[in-house]
Short mmCIF file of N, CA, C and O in Angstrom, two decimals:
data_model
loop_
_atom_site.label_atom_id
_atom_site.label_comp_id
_atom_site.label_asym_id
_atom_site.label_seq_id
_atom_site.Cartn_x
_atom_site.Cartn_y
_atom_site.Cartn_z
N MET A 1 0.64 -1.22 -0.04
CA MET A 1 0.38 -0.21 -0.16
C MET A 1 0.82 1.39 -0.36
O MET A 1 1.99 1.65 0.19
N VAL A 2 0.38 2.18 -0.38
CA VAL A 2 0.93 3.41 -0.80
C VAL A 2 0.15 4.51 0.21
O VAL A 2 -0.96 4.55 -0.31
N TYR A 3 0.37 5.35 1.14
CA TYR A 3 -0.16 6.27 1.65
C TYR A 3 0.18 7.60 1.31
O TYR A 3 1.25 8.00 1.35
N THR A 4 -0.67 8.49 0.47
CA THR A 4 -0.47 9.85 0.28
C THR A 4 -0.88 10.78 0.83
O THR A 4 -2.37 10.78 1.00
N ILE A 5 -0.35 12.14 1.55
CA ILE A 5 -1.12 13.11 2.07
C ILE A 5 -1.18 14.10 0.99
O ILE A 5 -0.45 14.63 0.26
N VAL A 6 -2.46 14.65 0.96
CA VAL A 6 -3.22 15.62 -0.34
C VAL A 6 -4.09 16.58 0.89
O VAL A 6 -4.52 16.15 1.51
N GLN A 7 -3.64 17.96 -0.08
CA GLN A 7 -4.45 18.48 0.64
C GLN A 7 -4.94 19.68 -0.68
O GLN A 7 -4.63 19.56 -1.43
N THR A 8 -6.66 19.84 0.11
CA THR A 8 -6.84 21.19 -0.72
C THR A 8 -8.08 22.13 -0.15
O THR A 8 -8.00 21.81 1.25
N ALA A 9 -8.04 23.27 -0.82
CA ALA A 9 -8.70 24.48 0.11
C ALA A 9 -9.78 25.29 -0.75
O ALA A 9 -9.70 25.10 -1.86
N ALA A 10 -10.67 25.95 -0.35
CA ALA A 10 -11.00 27.17 -0.92
C ALA A 10 -11.68 28.09 -0.15
O ALA A 10 -11.66 27.58 0.77
N ASP A 11 -11.71 29.17 -0.59
CA ASP A 11 -11.90 30.74 0.18
C ASP A 11 -12.45 31.46 -0.91
O ASP A 11 -11.77 32.35 -1.82
N ILE A 12 -13.98 31.00 -0.98
CA ILE A 12 -14.77 32.16 -2.14
C ILE A 12 -14.48 33.56 -1.89
O ILE A 12 -14.20 34.61 -3.02
N ASP A 13 -14.41 33.85 -0.92
CA ASP A 13 -14.55 35.51 -0.45
C ASP A 13 -13.01 36.00 -1.07
O ASP A 13 -13.19 37.32 -1.27
N ARG A 14 -12.03 35.37 -0.96
CA ARG A 14 -10.58 36.19 -1.49
C ARG A 14 -10.48 35.73 -3.20
O ARG A 14 -9.17 35.05 -3.73
N GLY A 15 -11.38 34.39 -3.99
CA GLY A 15 -11.11 33.89 -5.15
C GLY A 15 -10.30 32.81 -4.95
O GLY A 15 -9.09 32.87 -6.13
N PHE A 16 -9.98 32.26 -4.09
CA PHE A 16 -8.50 31.57 -3.74
C PHE A 16 -9.06 29.70 -4.07
O PHE A 16 -10.00 29.56 -3.41
N PHE A 17 -8.58 29.55 -5.39
CA PHE A 17 -9.25 27.84 -5.46
C PHE A 17 -7.91 27.15 -6.06
O PHE A 17 -8.05 26.74 -7.09
N PRO A 18 -7.13 26.72 -5.23
CA PRO A 18 -5.64 25.82 -5.60
C PRO A 18 -6.59 24.50 -6.10
O PRO A 18 -7.08 23.98 -5.64
N ASP A 19 -4.96 23.95 -6.73
CA ASP A 19 -5.48 22.80 -7.40
C ASP A 19 -5.17 21.91 -6.18
O ASP A 19 -4.18 22.58 -5.34
N PRO A 20 -5.82 20.85 -6.01
CA PRO A 20 -5.29 19.97 -4.62
C PRO A 20 -3.84 19.30 -5.07
O PRO A 20 -3.86 19.88 -6.18
N PHE A 21 -3.32 19.25 -3.79
CA PHE A 21 -1.89 18.52 -4.16
C PHE A 21 -1.03 17.86 -2.81
O PHE A 21 -1.88 17.82 -2.12
N ALA A 22 -0.41 16.94 -3.83
CA ALA A 22 0.25 15.95 -2.70
C ALA A 22 1.41 16.35 -1.80
O ALA A 22 2.37 16.90 -2.57
N TRP A 23 1.51 16.23 -0.63
CA TRP A 23 2.67 16.76 0.10
C TRP A 23 3.73 15.64 -0.23
O TRP A 23 4.65 15.94 -0.71
N GLU A 24 3.27 14.36 0.32
CA GLU A 24 4.47 13.02 0.24
C GLU A 24 3.68 12.11 0.22
O GLU A 24 2.25 11.87 0.67
N SER A 25 4.60 10.86 0.16
CA SER A 25 3.55 9.73 -0.25
C SER A 25 4.74 8.60 0.66
O SER A 25 6.33 8.97 0.88
N TYR A 26 4.10 7.24 1.26
CA TYR A 26 4.79 6.78 2.34
C TYR A 26 4.47 5.52 2.11
O TYR A 26 2.92 5.35 1.64
N CYS A 27 4.66 4.54 2.60
CA CYS A 27 4.81 3.19 2.01
C CYS A 27 4.20 2.80 3.86
O CYS A 27 4.08 1.54 3.86
N SER A 28 4.55 3.30 4.74
CA SER A 28 4.02 2.99 6.11
C SER A 28 2.85 3.87 6.83
O SER A 28 2.97 5.16 6.79
N ILE A 29 1.57 3.60 6.95
CA ILE A 29 0.52 4.42 7.56
C ILE A 29 1.20 5.23 8.82
O ILE A 29 0.78 6.12 8.97
N ASP A 30 1.69 4.48 9.66
CA ASP A 30 2.24 5.07 10.54
C ASP A 30 3.12 6.33 10.50
O ASP A 30 2.80 7.56 10.84
N GLN A 31 4.02 6.51 9.47
CA GLN A 31 5.06 7.57 9.10
C GLN A 31 4.45 8.63 8.36
O GLN A 31 4.16 9.87 8.70
N ALA A 32 2.91 8.17 7.86
CA ALA A 32 1.93 9.10 6.98
C ALA A 32 1.18 9.65 8.16
O ALA A 32 0.88 10.86 8.10
N ARG A 33 0.66 8.97 9.34
CA ARG A 33 0.26 9.89 10.12
C ARG A 33 0.83 10.74 10.87
O ARG A 33 0.44 11.73 11.37
N GLU A 34 1.90 10.76 11.31
CA GLU A 34 2.96 11.28 12.01
C GLU A 34 3.23 12.42 11.05
O GLU A 34 2.98 13.78 11.64
N ARG A 35 3.29 12.55 9.71
CA ARG A 35 3.78 13.67 9.05
C ARG A 35 2.12 14.67 8.61
O ARG A 35 2.25 15.58 9.04
N LEU A 36 1.48 13.88 8.79
CA LEU A 36 -0.12 14.38 8.98
C LEU A 36 -0.28 15.45 9.71
O LEU A 36 -0.41 16.33 9.89
N ALA A 37 0.18 14.50 10.92
CA ALA A 37 0.09 15.78 12.57
C ALA A 37 0.80 16.55 12.30
O ALA A 37 0.38 18.01 12.58
N GLU A 38 1.98 16.71 11.81
CA GLU A 38 3.13 17.38 12.08
C GLU A 38 2.63 18.70 10.97
O GLU A 38 2.27 20.05 10.93
N LEU A 39 1.89 18.11 9.62
CA LEU A 39 1.12 19.11 8.82
C LEU A 39 0.23 20.11 9.66
O LEU A 39 -0.08 21.25 9.41
N ILE A 40 -0.73 19.48 10.32
CA ILE A 40 -2.35 19.79 10.88
C ILE A 40 -1.62 21.06 12.10
O ILE A 40 -1.70 22.07 11.88
N ALA A 41 -0.10 20.36 12.58
CA ALA A 41 0.00 21.60 14.04
C ALA A 41 0.82 23.02 12.76
O ALA A 41 0.43 24.27 13.46
N GLU A 42 1.44 22.47 12.13
CA GLU A 42 1.47 23.84 11.03
C GLU A 42 0.71 24.88 10.60
O GLU A 42 0.92 25.84 10.70
N GLU A 43 -0.29 24.07 10.41
CA GLU A 43 -1.53 24.66 9.39
C GLU A 43 -2.00 25.71 10.36
O GLU A 43 -2.25 26.34 10.28
N LYS A 44 -2.47 24.59 11.72
CA LYS A 44 -2.81 25.36 13.01
C LYS A 44 -2.45 26.84 13.45
O LYS A 44 -2.90 27.83 13.86
N LYS A 45 -0.79 26.79 13.11
CA LYS A 45 -0.18 28.66 13.85
C LYS A 45 -0.61 29.46 12.74
O LYS A 45 -0.49 30.57 12.98
N ASN A 46 -1.60 29.15 11.52
CA ASN A 46 -1.22 30.24 10.65
C ASN A 46 -3.22 30.23 10.34
O ASN A 46 -3.29 31.01 9.30
N LEU A 47 -4.18 29.76 10.68
CA LEU A 47 -5.19 29.49 10.24
C LEU A 47 -6.06 31.11 10.57
O LEU A 47 -5.79 32.02 11.76
N ASP A 48 -6.92 31.22 9.60
CA ASP A 48 -7.76 32.51 9.58
C ASP A 48 -8.69 32.30 10.72
O ASP A 48 -9.07 31.37 11.14
N SER A 49 -8.95 33.58 11.25
CA SER A 49 -10.14 33.08 12.71
C SER A 49 -11.51 33.04 12.52
O SER A 49 -12.13 32.50 12.89
N ARG A 50 -11.65 33.18 10.75
CA ARG A 50 -13.04 32.81 10.33
C ARG A 50 -13.04 30.97 10.23
O ARG A 50 -14.26 30.44 10.48
N PHE A 51 -12.17 30.27 10.53
CA PHE A 51 -12.00 28.96 10.61
C PHE A 51 -12.58 28.64 12.10
O PHE A 51 -11.88 28.82 12.66
N ASP A 52 -14.05 28.03 12.12
CA ASP A 52 -14.38 28.08 13.64
C ASP A 52 -15.19 26.67 13.79
O ASP A 52 -15.66 26.42 14.86
N ALA A 53 -15.00 25.84 12.90
CA ALA A 53 -15.58 24.45 12.73
C ALA A 53 -14.07 23.45 11.90
O ALA A 53 -13.48 23.88 11.48
N GLU A 54 -13.92 22.47 13.08
CA GLU A 54 -13.08 21.17 12.85
C GLU A 54 -13.62 20.23 12.75
O GLU A 54 -14.30 19.67 13.60
N ASP A 55 -13.26 19.38 12.11
CA ASP A 55 -13.10 17.85 12.09
C ASP A 55 -11.92 17.04 11.81
O ASP A 55 -11.15 17.52 11.13
N LEU A 56 -11.66 16.01 13.05
CA LEU A 56 -10.01 15.42 12.99
C LEU A 56 -10.33 14.13 12.85
O LEU A 56 -11.26 13.23 13.80
N SER A 57 -10.03 13.07 12.28
CA SER A 57 -9.81 11.95 12.19
C SER A 57 -8.11 11.37 12.16
O SER A 57 -7.20 12.06 12.21
N ASP A 58 -8.12 9.63 12.01
CA ASP A 58 -6.97 9.47 12.23
C ASP A 58 -6.04 9.90 10.53
O ASP A 58 -5.34 10.06 10.99
N ASP A 59 -7.05 9.89 9.68
CA ASP A 59 -6.22 9.91 8.32
C ASP A 59 -6.78 11.29 7.52
O ASP A 59 -6.48 11.34 6.85
N CYS A 60 -7.47 12.07 8.43
CA CYS A 60 -8.22 13.45 7.89
C CYS A 60 -8.39 14.93 8.75
O CYS A 60 -8.68 14.23 9.66
N TRP A 61 -7.72 15.78 8.41
CA TRP A 61 -8.27 16.88 9.01
C TRP A 61 -8.99 18.03 8.15
O TRP A 61 -8.62 18.32 6.99
N GLU A 62 -9.98 18.38 8.80
CA GLU A 62 -10.48 19.55 8.22
C GLU A 62 -11.20 20.61 9.05
O GLU A 62 -11.40 20.44 10.03
N VAL A 63 -10.90 21.76 8.04
CA VAL A 63 -11.57 23.25 8.98
C VAL A 63 -11.89 24.05 8.31
O VAL A 63 -11.98 23.78 7.12
N CYS A 64 -13.09 24.37 8.50
CA CYS A 64 -14.09 25.61 7.65
C CYS A 64 -14.82 26.38 8.58
O CYS A 64 -14.58 26.43 10.25
N GLU A 65 -15.32 27.32 8.19
CA GLU A 65 -16.10 28.41 8.37
C GLU A 65 -17.40 27.82 8.58
O GLU A 65 -18.41 27.39 7.80
N ALA A 66 -18.18 27.64 9.77
CA ALA A 66 -19.48 26.96 10.26
C ALA A 66 -20.20 27.74 9.17
O ALA A 66 -20.22 29.02 9.00
N ASP A 67 -21.13 27.03 8.71
CA ASP A 67 -22.38 27.57 7.78
C ASP A 67 -21.92 27.89 6.57
O ASP A 67 -22.82 28.56 5.81
N TYR A 68 -20.82 27.74 6.09
CA TYR A 68 -20.11 28.50 4.79
C TYR A 68 -18.90 27.64 4.51
O TYR A 68 -18.13 27.80 3.94
N ALA A 69 -19.16 26.07 5.11
CA ALA A 69 -18.17 25.08 5.10
C ALA A 69 -17.48 24.61 3.28
O ALA A 69 -16.59 24.27 2.92
N ALA A 70 -18.69 24.91 2.48
CA ALA A 70 -18.12 24.93 0.88
C ALA A 70 -17.37 25.83 0.41
O ALA A 70 -16.85 25.51 -0.89
N ALA A 71 -17.77 26.75 1.03
CA ALA A 71 -17.17 27.86 0.43
C ALA A 71 -15.80 28.39 1.01
O ALA A 71 -15.11 29.47 0.66
N HIS A 72 -15.60 28.04 2.49
CA HIS A 72 -14.27 28.66 2.82
C HIS A 72 -13.84 27.11 3.96
O HIS A 72 -14.14 26.95 4.81
N PHE A 73 -13.09 26.22 3.29
CA PHE A 73 -12.12 25.18 3.89
C PHE A 73 -10.95 24.77 3.65
O PHE A 73 -10.13 25.41 2.81
N LEU A 74 -10.40 24.23 4.55
CA LEU A 74 -9.22 23.42 4.31
C LEU A 74 -8.95 22.30 4.78
O LEU A 74 -9.41 21.58 5.84
N TRP A 75 -8.89 21.19 4.06
CA TRP A 75 -8.73 19.43 3.95
C TRP A 75 -7.51 19.16 3.94
O TRP A 75 -6.84 19.13 2.79
N ILE A 76 -6.97 18.15 4.31
CA ILE A 76 -5.85 17.64 4.48
C ILE A 76 -6.06 16.06 4.89
O ILE A 76 -6.81 16.00 5.69
N GLU A 77 -5.77 15.27 3.86
CA GLU A 77 -5.99 13.66 4.23
C GLU A 77 -5.07 12.70 3.71
O GLU A 77 -4.24 12.79 2.96
N ILE A 78 -5.37 11.70 4.17
CA ILE A 78 -4.45 10.58 3.43
C ILE A 78 -5.11 9.87 2.84
O ILE A 78 -6.32 9.13 3.24
N LEU A 79 -4.75 9.34 1.43
CA LEU A 79 -5.11 8.81 0.71
C LEU A 79 -4.29 7.23 0.39
O LEU A 79 -3.17 7.41 0.36
N THR A 80 -5.39 6.27 0.58
CA THR A 80 -4.66 4.92 0.48
C THR A 80 -4.51 4.35 -0.95
O THR A 80 -5.81 4.49 -1.44
N SER A 81 -3.30 3.84 -1.55
CA SER A 81 -3.53 3.15 -2.58
C SER A 81 -2.80 1.95 -2.87
O SER A 81 -1.81 1.65 -1.90
N GLU A 82 -3.57 1.09 -3.43
CA GLU A 82 -2.53 -0.36 -4.05
C GLU A 82 -1.35 -0.44 -4.99
O GLU A 82 -1.48 0.20 -6.05
N MET A 83 -0.61 -0.59 -4.65
CA MET A 83 0.35 -0.83 -5.75
C MET A 83 0.17 -2.04 -6.59
O MET A 83 -0.33 -3.20 -6.16
N PRO A 84 0.37 -1.75 -7.67
CA PRO A 84 0.21 -2.49 -8.90
C PRO A 84 1.24 -3.62 -8.54
O PRO A 84 2.57 -3.20 -8.51
N PRO A 85 1.21 -5.09 -8.86
CA PRO A 85 1.98 -6.24 -9.04
C PRO A 85 3.28 -5.75 -9.92
O PRO A 85 2.89 -5.35 -11.07
N ALA A 86 4.70 -6.06 -9.36
CA ALA A 86 5.62 -5.54 -10.13
C ALA A 86 5.75 -6.60 -11.77
O ALA A 86 5.35 -7.77 -11.48
N LYS A 87 5.85 -6.29 -12.85
CA LYS A 87 5.69 -6.76 -13.80
C LYS A 87 7.18 -7.51 -14.10
O LYS A 87 8.67 -6.62 -14.22
N ARG A 88 7.40 -8.85 -14.34
CA ARG A 88 8.71 -9.34 -14.53
C ARG A 88 8.81 -9.30 -15.91
O ARG A 88 8.07 -9.92 -16.65
N LYS A 89 10.42 -9.17 -16.24
CA LYS A 89 10.88 -9.62 -17.58
C LYS A 89 10.98 -10.81 -17.83
O LYS A 89 11.62 -11.52 -16.88
N GLU A 90 10.78 -11.45 -19.02
CA GLU A 90 11.34 -12.57 -19.39
C GLU A 90 12.35 -12.94 -19.75
O GLU A 90 12.99 -12.01 -20.30
N ALA A 91 12.86 -14.14 -19.66
CA ALA A 91 14.44 -14.30 -19.81
C ALA A 91 14.38 -14.50 -21.46
O ALA A 91 13.23 -15.10 -22.10
N ALA A 92 15.31 -13.90 -22.05
CA ALA A 92 15.41 -13.95 -23.50
C ALA A 92 15.92 -15.26 -24.33
O ALA A 92 16.52 -16.03 -23.69
#
């Protein structure tokens, strides 16, 4: 399995609609969760006072403006992907 930390956000008042982006990928869920916790701590230092609702789980963090969540939010989560089996070269 591969665990990728992805972030997306929106702020309709400021016309801010960045594309989602991937922070890093890990082969260990524990390492991905550790990095997610670090990213959350960093983001909390810079949060706008309009963010007043928060939802946190082991693999996801969302903050938003209550009653305005679709227009003003920050979302960071761990996405899980399976690695396809490696293709073996046939002997010549």
